[in-house]
PDB file of C-alpha atoms in Angstrom:
ATOM      1  CA  ARG A  21       0.300  -0.081   0.099  1.00  0.00           C
ATOM      2  CA  LEU A  22       3.094   2.253   0.001  1.00  0.00           C
ATOM      3  CA  LEU A  23       5.255   3.056  -2.543  1.00  0.00           C
ATOM      4  CA  SER A  24       8.605   5.038  -2.306  1.00  0.00           C
ATOM      5  CA  PHE A  25      10.957   6.574  -4.825  1.00  0.00           C
ATOM      6  CA  GLN A  26      14.104   8.299  -4.316  1.00  0.00           C
ATOM      7  CA  PRO A  27      15.420   9.930  -7.422  1.00  0.00           C
ATOM      8  CA  VAL A  28      19.140   9.523  -7.545  1.00  0.00           C
ATOM      9  CA  ALA A  29      21.500  12.123  -5.597  1.00  0.00           C
ATOM     10  CA  ASP A  30      25.161  12.136  -6.463  1.00  0.00           C
ATOM     11  CA  VAL A  31      26.452  11.054  -3.073  1.00  0.00           C
ATOM     12  CA  GLY A  32      29.342   9.076  -4.518  1.00  0.00           C
ATOM     13  CA  ARG A  33      28.078   5.678  -4.270  1.00  0.00           C
ATOM     14  CA  THR A  34      25.928   5.596  -7.105  1.00  0.00           C
ATOM     15  CA  GLN A  35      26.798   2.746  -9.521  1.00  0.00           C
ATOM     16  CA  ARG A  36      25.393   2.913 -13.322  1.00  0.00           C
ATOM     17  CA  SER A  37      27.045   1.926 -16.847  1.00  0.00           C
ATOM     18  CA  GLN A  38      28.546   4.652 -18.783  1.00  0.00           C
ATOM     19  CA  THR A  39      25.823   4.703 -21.314  1.00  0.00           C
ATOM     20  CA  ALA A  40      22.964   5.203 -18.743  1.00  0.00           C
ATOM     21  CA  GLU A  41      21.414   8.246 -17.674  1.00  0.00           C
ATOM     22  CA  VAL A  42      20.058   9.160 -14.430  1.00  0.00           C
ATOM     23  CA  PRO A  43      16.175   9.486 -15.009  1.00  0.00           C
ATOM     24  CA  ALA A  44      14.870  13.257 -14.585  1.00  0.00           C
ATOM     25  CA  GLU A  45      11.893  13.542 -11.950  1.00  0.00           C
ATOM     26  CA  ASP A  46       9.680  14.514 -15.034  1.00  0.00           C
ATOM     27  CA  ALA A  47      10.706  11.165 -16.359  1.00  0.00           C
ATOM     28  CA  LEU A  48      10.056   9.425 -12.877  1.00  0.00           C
ATOM     29  CA  TRP A  49       6.242  10.829 -12.973  1.00  0.00           C
ATOM     30  CA  SER A  50       5.876   9.813 -16.495  1.00  0.00           C
ATOM     31  CA  CYS A  51       6.175   6.630 -15.644  1.00  0.00           C
ATOM     32  CA  ILE A  52       3.995   6.922 -12.695  1.00  0.00           C
ATOM     33  CA  ASP A  53       1.170   8.349 -14.969  1.00  0.00           C
ATOM     34  CA  GLU A  54       1.474   5.381 -17.457  1.00  0.00           C
ATOM     35  CA  ALA A  55       1.088   2.952 -14.545  1.00  0.00           C
ATOM     36  CA  LEU A  56      -1.690   4.709 -13.320  1.00  0.00           C
ATOM     37  CA  GLY A  57      -3.418   5.643 -16.778  1.00  0.00           C
ATOM     38  CA  ARG A  58      -3.925   8.919 -15.808  1.00  0.00           C
ATOM     39  CA  LYS A  59      -2.080  12.455 -15.140  1.00  0.00           C
ATOM     40  CA  ALA A  60      -1.328  12.396 -11.528  1.00  0.00           C
ATOM     41  CA  ASN A  61      -0.965  15.784  -9.229  1.00  0.00           C
ATOM     42  CA  ARG A  62       2.805  16.140  -9.070  1.00  0.00           C
ATOM     43  CA  GLU A  63       2.480  18.517  -5.689  1.00  0.00           C
ATOM     44  CA  PRO A  64      -0.369  16.905  -3.546  1.00  0.00           C
ATOM     45  CA  LEU A  65       0.826  17.162  -0.068  1.00  0.00           C
ATOM     46  CA  HIS A  66       4.114  17.783   1.652  1.00  0.00           C
ATOM     47  CA  PHE A  67       6.080  16.860   4.875  1.00  0.00           C
ATOM     48  CA  GLY A  68       8.917  18.627   5.888  1.00  0.00           C
ATOM     49  CA  HIS A  69      10.483  20.819   3.349  1.00  0.00           C
ATOM     50  CA  PRO A  70       8.305  21.040  -0.168  1.00  0.00           C
ATOM     51  CA  LYS A  71      11.258  20.503  -2.047  1.00  0.00           C
ATOM     52  CA  CYS A  72      12.207  17.123   0.101  1.00  0.00           C
ATOM     53  CA  ASN A  73       9.340  14.857   0.377  1.00  0.00           C
ATOM     54  CA  THR A  74       5.985  14.539  -1.369  1.00  0.00           C
ATOM     55  CA  MET A  75       3.062  12.465  -0.820  1.00  0.00           C
ATOM     56  CA  ALA A  76       0.411  11.377  -3.155  1.00  0.00           C
ATOM     57  CA  PRO A  77      -2.470   9.300  -1.626  1.00  0.00           C
ATOM     58  CA  PHE A  78      -4.875   7.165  -3.779  1.00  0.00           C
ATOM     59  CA  LEU A  79      -7.978   5.082  -3.484  1.00  0.00           C
ATOM     60  CA  VAL A  80      -8.088   1.970  -5.504  1.00  0.00           C
ATOM     61  CA  LEU A  81     -11.089   0.058  -6.451  1.00  0.00           C
ATOM     62  CA  HIS A  82     -11.041  -3.626  -7.455  1.00  0.00           C
ATOM     63  CA  VAL A  83     -13.888  -4.977  -9.146  1.00  0.00           C
ATOM     64  CA  GLY A  84     -13.461  -8.613 -10.570  1.00  0.00           C
ATOM     65  CA  ARG A  85     -10.461  -7.586 -13.271  1.00  0.00           C
ATOM     66  CA  GLU A  86     -11.254  -4.071 -13.062  1.00  0.00           C
ATOM     67  CA  ARG A  87      -8.903  -1.512 -11.269  1.00  0.00           C
ATOM     68  CA  LEU A  88     -10.233   2.416 -10.650  1.00  0.00           C
ATOM     69  CA  VAL A  89      -7.894   4.518  -9.061  1.00  0.00           C
ATOM     70  CA  PHE A  90      -9.373   7.794  -7.122  1.00  0.00           C
ATOM     71  CA  GLU A  91      -6.765  10.487  -6.796  1.00  0.00           C
ATOM     72  CA  ALA A  92      -6.957  11.967  -3.275  1.00  0.00           C
ATOM     73  CA  VAL A  93      -5.750  15.369  -3.979  1.00  0.00           C
ATOM     74  CA  ARG A  94      -6.180  16.373  -7.579  1.00  0.00           C
ATOM     75  CA  ALA A  95      -4.219  18.951  -9.228  1.00  0.00           C
ATOM     76  CA  GLY A  96      -5.182  22.612  -9.012  1.00  0.00           C
ATOM     77  CA  ASN A  97      -7.990  21.871  -6.220  1.00  0.00           C
ATOM     78  CA  ARG A  98      -7.787  23.923  -3.402  1.00  0.00           C
ATOM     79  CA  ILE A  99     -10.625  22.207  -1.496  1.00  0.00           C
ATOM     80  CA  ASP A 100      -9.199  18.644  -1.709  1.00  0.00           C
ATOM     81  CA  VAL A 101      -5.830  20.199  -0.164  1.00  0.00           C
ATOM     82  CA  GLU A 102      -7.723  21.830   2.731  1.00  0.00           C
ATOM     83  CA  MET A 103      -9.950  18.661   3.246  1.00  0.00           C
ATOM     84  CA  ALA A 104      -6.930  16.355   3.293  1.00  0.00           C
ATOM     85  CA  GLU A 105      -4.934  18.454   5.521  1.00  0.00           C
ATOM     86  CA  GLU A 106      -7.621  19.034   8.146  1.00  0.00           C
ATOM     87  CA  LEU A 107      -8.531  15.223   8.089  1.00  0.00           C
ATOM     88  CA  ILE A 108      -4.549  14.547   8.585  1.00  0.00           C
ATOM     89  CA  ALA A 109      -4.674  17.164  11.606  1.00  0.00           C
ATOM     90  CA  ALA A 110      -7.714  15.467  13.081  1.00  0.00           C
ATOM     91  CA  LEU A 111      -7.027  11.705  12.691  1.00  0.00           C
ATOM     92  CA  ASP A 112      -3.416  11.453  13.411  1.00  0.00           C
ATOM     93  CA  PRO A 113      -3.707  11.626  17.050  1.00  0.00           C
ATOM     94  CA  ASN A 114      -6.838   9.419  17.089  1.00  0.00           C
ATOM     95  CA  LEU A 115      -6.109   6.702  14.834  1.00  0.00           C
ATOM     96  CA  GLN A 116      -2.334   5.893  15.731  1.00  0.00           C
ATOM     97  CA  GLY A 117      -1.287   2.718  17.282  1.00  0.00           C
ATOM     98  CA  GLU A 118      -2.413  -1.112  16.955  1.00  0.00           C
ATOM     99  CA  GLY A 119      -6.171  -2.050  16.100  1.00  0.00           C
ATOM    100  CA  SER A 120      -8.209  -3.925  13.590  1.00  0.00           C
ATOM    101  CA  LEU A 121      -9.448  -1.997  10.422  1.00  0.00           C
ATOM    102  CA  ALA A 122     -13.003  -2.363  12.527  1.00  0.00           C
ATOM    103  CA  ASP A 123     -11.553  -0.648  15.355  1.00  0.00           C
ATOM    104  CA  ARG A 124     -10.208   2.307  13.247  1.00  0.00           C
ATOM    105  CA  GLY A 125     -13.386   2.523  11.715  1.00  0.00           C
ATOM    106  CA  LYS A 126     -15.103   2.801  15.056  1.00  0.00           C
ATOM    107  CA  ALA A 127     -12.564   5.628  16.181  1.00  0.00           C
ATOM    108  CA  PHE A 128     -13.139   7.369  12.925  1.00  0.00           C
ATOM    109  CA  LEU A 129     -16.913   7.381  13.743  1.00  0.00           C
ATOM    110  CA  LYS A 130     -16.200   8.211  17.353  1.00  0.00           C
ATOM    111  CA  LEU A 131     -14.315  11.256  15.711  1.00  0.00           C
ATOM    112  CA  LEU A 132     -16.786  12.233  13.610  1.00  0.00           C
ATOM    113  CA  LEU A 133     -19.451  12.464  16.238  1.00  0.00           C
ATOM    114  CA  GLY A 134     -17.340  14.218  18.493  1.00  0.00           C
ATOM    115  CA  LYS A 135     -16.455  16.835  15.771  1.00  0.00           C
ATOM    116  CA  ARG A 136     -19.871  17.531  14.061  1.00  0.00           C
ATOM    117  CA  MET A 137     -18.679  20.572  11.980  1.00  0.00           C
ATOM    118  CA  LEU A 138     -15.975  18.048  10.428  1.00  0.00           C
ATOM    119  CA  GLY A 139     -18.268  15.456   9.756  1.00  0.00           C
ATOM    120  CA  ALA A 140     -20.677  17.651   8.106  1.00  0.00           C
ATOM    121  CA  ARG A 141     -17.813  19.451   6.082  1.00  0.00           C
ATOM    122  CA  LEU A 142     -16.889  15.772   5.019  1.00  0.00           C
ATOM    123  CA  ALA A 143     -20.136  14.995   3.785  1.00  0.00           C
ATOM    124  CA  ILE A 144     -20.816  18.388   1.912  1.00  0.00           C
ATOM    125  CA  TYR A 145     -17.012  17.579   0.481  1.00  0.00           C
ATOM    126  CA  ALA A 146     -18.587  13.883  -0.495  1.00  0.00           C
ATOM    127  CA  MET A 147     -21.130  14.874  -2.298  1.00  0.00           C
ATOM    128  CA  ARG A 148     -19.571  17.414  -4.269  1.00  0.00           C
ATOM    129  CA  ARG A 149     -16.657  15.237  -5.001  1.00  0.00           C
ATOM    130  CA  GLY A 150     -19.076  12.218  -6.190  1.00  0.00           C
ATOM    131  CA  TRP A 151     -20.639  14.678  -8.368  1.00  0.00           C
ATOM    132  CA  GLN A 152     -17.125  15.806  -9.802  1.00  0.00           C
ATOM    133  CA  GLU A 153     -16.158  12.142 -10.180  1.00  0.00           C
ATOM    134  CA  ARG A 154     -19.537  10.947 -11.788  1.00  0.00           C
ATOM    135  CA  ARG A 155     -17.730   9.095 -14.501  1.00  0.00           C
ATOM    136  CA  LEU A 156     -15.399   7.363 -12.691  1.00  0.00           C
ATOM    137  CA  ILE A 157     -18.316   6.330 -10.226  1.00  0.00           C
ATOM    138  CA  LEU A 158     -20.692   5.078 -13.102  1.00  0.00           C
ATOM    139  CA  LYS A 159     -17.485   3.080 -14.352  1.00  0.00           C
ATOM    140  CA  VAL A 160     -17.316   1.578 -10.964  1.00  0.00           C
ATOM    141  CA  ILE A 161     -21.318   0.728 -10.959  1.00  0.00           C
ATOM    142  CA  ARG A 162     -21.018  -0.823 -14.309  1.00  0.00           C
ATOM    143  CA  ALA A 163     -17.787  -2.798 -13.650  1.00  0.00           C
ATOM    144  CA  VAL A 164     -19.872  -4.401 -10.387  1.00  0.00           C
ATOM    145  CA  LEU A 165     -22.801  -5.282 -12.644  1.00  0.00           C
ATOM    146  CA  MET A 166     -20.871  -6.965 -15.168  1.00  0.00           C
ATOM    147  CA  GLU A 167     -18.452  -8.855 -12.744  1.00  0.00           C
ATOM    148  CA  LYS A 168     -21.187  -9.272 -10.264  1.00  0.00           C
ATOM    149  CA  SER A 169     -18.882  -8.714  -7.291  1.00  0.00           C
ATOM    150  CA  LEU A 170     -18.304  -5.848  -4.719  1.00  0.00           C
ATOM    151  CA  PRO A 171     -15.379  -3.394  -5.133  1.00  0.00           C
ATOM    152  CA  ARG A 172     -12.405  -4.171  -2.739  1.00  0.00           C
ATOM    153  CA  PRO A 173     -11.091  -0.684  -1.577  1.00  0.00           C
ATOM    154  CA  THR A 174      -7.570  -0.328  -1.222  1.00  0.00           C
ATOM    155  CA  PRO A 175      -5.854   2.797   0.339  1.00  0.00           C
ATOM    156  CA  PHE A 176      -2.389   3.548  -1.789  1.00  0.00           C
ATOM    157  CA  LEU A 177       0.251   6.206  -0.721  1.00  0.00           C
ATOM    158  CA  LEU A 178       2.708   7.137  -3.231  1.00  0.00           C
ATOM    159  CA  VAL A 179       6.006   8.984  -1.672  1.00  0.00           C
ATOM    160  CA  ILE A 180       9.016  10.787  -3.435  1.00  0.00           C
ATOM    161  CA  HIS A 181      11.712  11.595  -1.200  1.00  0.00           C
ATOM    162  CA  ARG A 182      14.446  13.892  -3.051  1.00  0.00           C
ATOM    163  CA  PHE A 183      17.955  13.581  -1.197  1.00  0.00           C
ATOM    164  CA  MET A 184      20.496  16.211  -1.850  1.00  0.00           C
ATOM    165  CA  SER A 185      23.723  16.060  -3.347  1.00  0.00           C
ATOM    166  CA  PRO A 186      26.895  17.641  -1.750  1.00  0.00           C
ATOM    167  CA  GLY A 187      26.828  20.796  -3.756  1.00  0.00           C
ATOM    168  CA  ASP A 188      22.939  21.085  -2.975  1.00  0.00           C
ATOM    169  CA  LEU A 189      23.591  21.313   0.807  1.00  0.00           C
ATOM    170  CA  ARG A 190      25.472  24.464   0.341  1.00  0.00           C
ATOM    171  CA  THR A 191      22.814  26.385  -1.245  1.00  0.00           C
ATOM    172  CA  GLU A 192      20.511  28.767   0.754  1.00  0.00           C
ATOM    173  CA  GLU A 193      17.702  26.449  -0.199  1.00  0.00           C
ATOM    174  CA  GLY A 194      19.972  23.381   0.961  1.00  0.00           C
ATOM    175  CA  LYS A 195      20.107  25.013   4.155  1.00  0.00           C
ATOM    176  CA  GLU A 196      16.637  25.457   4.634  1.00  0.00           C
ATOM    177  CA  ARG A 197      15.976  22.093   3.646  1.00  0.00           C
ATOM    178  CA  LEU A 198      18.028  20.706   6.397  1.00  0.00           C
ATOM    179  CA  ASP A 199      16.542  23.069   8.930  1.00  0.00           C
ATOM    180  CA  ALA A 200      13.177  21.521   8.152  1.00  0.00           C
ATOM    181  CA  CYS A 201      14.262  18.082   7.594  1.00  0.00           C
ATOM    182  CA  VAL A 202      12.211  15.279   9.331  1.00  0.00           C
ATOM    183  CA  PHE A 203      14.356  12.423   8.224  1.00  0.00           C
ATOM    184  CA  LYS A 204      17.254  12.185  10.979  1.00  0.00           C
ATOM    185  CA  LEU A 205      19.366   9.830  12.526  1.00  0.00           C
ATOM    186  CA  PRO A 206      21.293  10.065  16.098  1.00  0.00           C
ATOM    187  CA  VAL A 207      25.071  10.553  15.366  1.00  0.00           C
ATOM    188  CA  ASP A 208      27.775  11.413  18.562  1.00  0.00           C
ATOM    189  CA  GLY A 209      24.904  12.555  20.446  1.00  0.00           C
ATOM    190  CA  LYS A 210      22.913  14.777  18.019  1.00  0.00           C
ATOM    191  CA  LEU A 211      20.279  14.323  15.208  1.00  0.00           C
ATOM    192  CA  VAL A 212      21.536  14.392  11.632  1.00  0.00           C
ATOM    193  CA  SER A 213      19.896  14.942   8.649  1.00  0.00           C
ATOM    194  CA  MET A 214      19.894  11.826   6.253  1.00  0.00           C
ATOM    195  CA  CYS A 215      21.186  14.120   3.490  1.00  0.00           C
ATOM    196  CA  GLU A 216      24.303  15.225   5.783  1.00  0.00           C
ATOM    197  CA  MET A 217      24.539  11.241   6.369  1.00  0.00           C
ATOM    198  CA  ASN A 218      24.812  10.525   2.615  1.00  0.00           C
ATOM    199  CA  ALA A 219      26.601  13.320   1.086  1.00  0.00           C
ATOM    200  CA  THR A 220      29.219  14.415   3.954  1.00  0.00           C
ATOM    201  CA  GLY A 221      30.934  11.310   4.487  1.00  0.00           C
ATOM    202  CA  ILE A 222      29.355  10.397   7.948  1.00  0.00           C
ATOM    203  CA  ARG A 223      28.102   7.077   6.843  1.00  0.00           C
ATOM    204  CA  GLU A 224      31.555   5.946   5.309  1.00  0.00           C
ATOM    205  CA  ARG A 225      32.887   6.806   8.569  1.00  0.00           C
ATOM    206  CA  ILE A 226      30.242   4.988  10.454  1.00  0.00           C
ATOM    207  CA  ASP A 227      30.654   2.119   8.125  1.00  0.00           C
ATOM    208  CA  ALA A 228      34.313   1.974   8.390  1.00  0.00           C
ATOM    209  CA  MET A 229      34.091   2.057  12.478  1.00  0.00           C
ATOM    210  CA  THR A 230      31.424  -0.915  12.271  1.00  0.00           C
ATOM    211  CA  LEU A 231      33.806  -2.974  10.115  1.00  0.00           C
ATOM    212  CA  LYS A 232      36.402  -2.676  12.561  1.00  0.00           C
ATOM    213  CA  VAL A 233      33.866  -3.432  15.691  1.00  0.00           C
ATOM    214  CA  ALA A 234      32.366  -6.489  13.967  1.00  0.00           C
ATOM    215  CA  PRO A 235      35.240  -9.025  14.412  1.00  0.00           C
ATOM    216  CA  GLN A 236      35.766  -8.194  17.733  1.00  0.00           C
ATOM    217  CA  SER A 237      31.910  -8.843  18.560  1.00  0.00           C
ATOM    218  CA  GLU A 238      31.745 -11.997  16.575  1.00  0.00           C
ATOM    219  CA  ARG A 239      34.615 -13.293  18.855  1.00  0.00           C
ATOM    220  CA  LYS A 240      32.960 -12.583  21.852  1.00  0.00           C
ATOM    221  CA  ILE A 241      29.961 -14.393  20.776  1.00  0.00           C
ATOM    222  CA  ASP A 242      31.555 -17.271  19.830  1.00  0.00           C
ATOM    223  CA  MET A 243      33.586 -17.059  23.219  1.00  0.00           C
ATOM    224  CA  VAL A 244      30.119 -16.808  25.101  1.00  0.00           C
ATOM    225  CA  GLY A 245      28.565 -19.676  22.985  1.00  0.00           C
TER     226      GLY A 245
END
């Protein structure tokens, strides 16, 4: 239900043939469009800095052999963005943790009952969206009648992480992206951006230390065994 892409960043470890070309992000989106059978919104939702991480949520309905795709946040649609942001803010603290789909459904209904204005706005949005997507909904109805089976919904999230090359880190935009980073690891007692890990030699230093420590650890385990 989640597919993540990381367009190539030049961090010194990329291996490719001399004739191969690194695909641009436009080429990546073209492949995504081809797979979806539609032109997807390239700037739906972001987390961290807008240049770093993009999330594109979809709902896929499987009806027999048919596969129909609904895009949660359509290009140029401000209301889609506002509704998605409001739902994410409301749902996040309420639906975290373990639990079955039924349990999460009950939590969602409880949330809507507790926040009636949100429920009302969601109902109005659903009616409006249903009218706008009437052609796709008719396809669903036609597929159900032909296949004689109910649709099986599958949420699907497409994520693109754009890591930075060494030169990007030194730009003003690069510094802004580091300040807004949400993908960090602990190194020497502080949190370090994954872009810094990849592009400044930190990862190589840690790997070298690990290789030196590993043989000693293995000997200790052998002695204990």
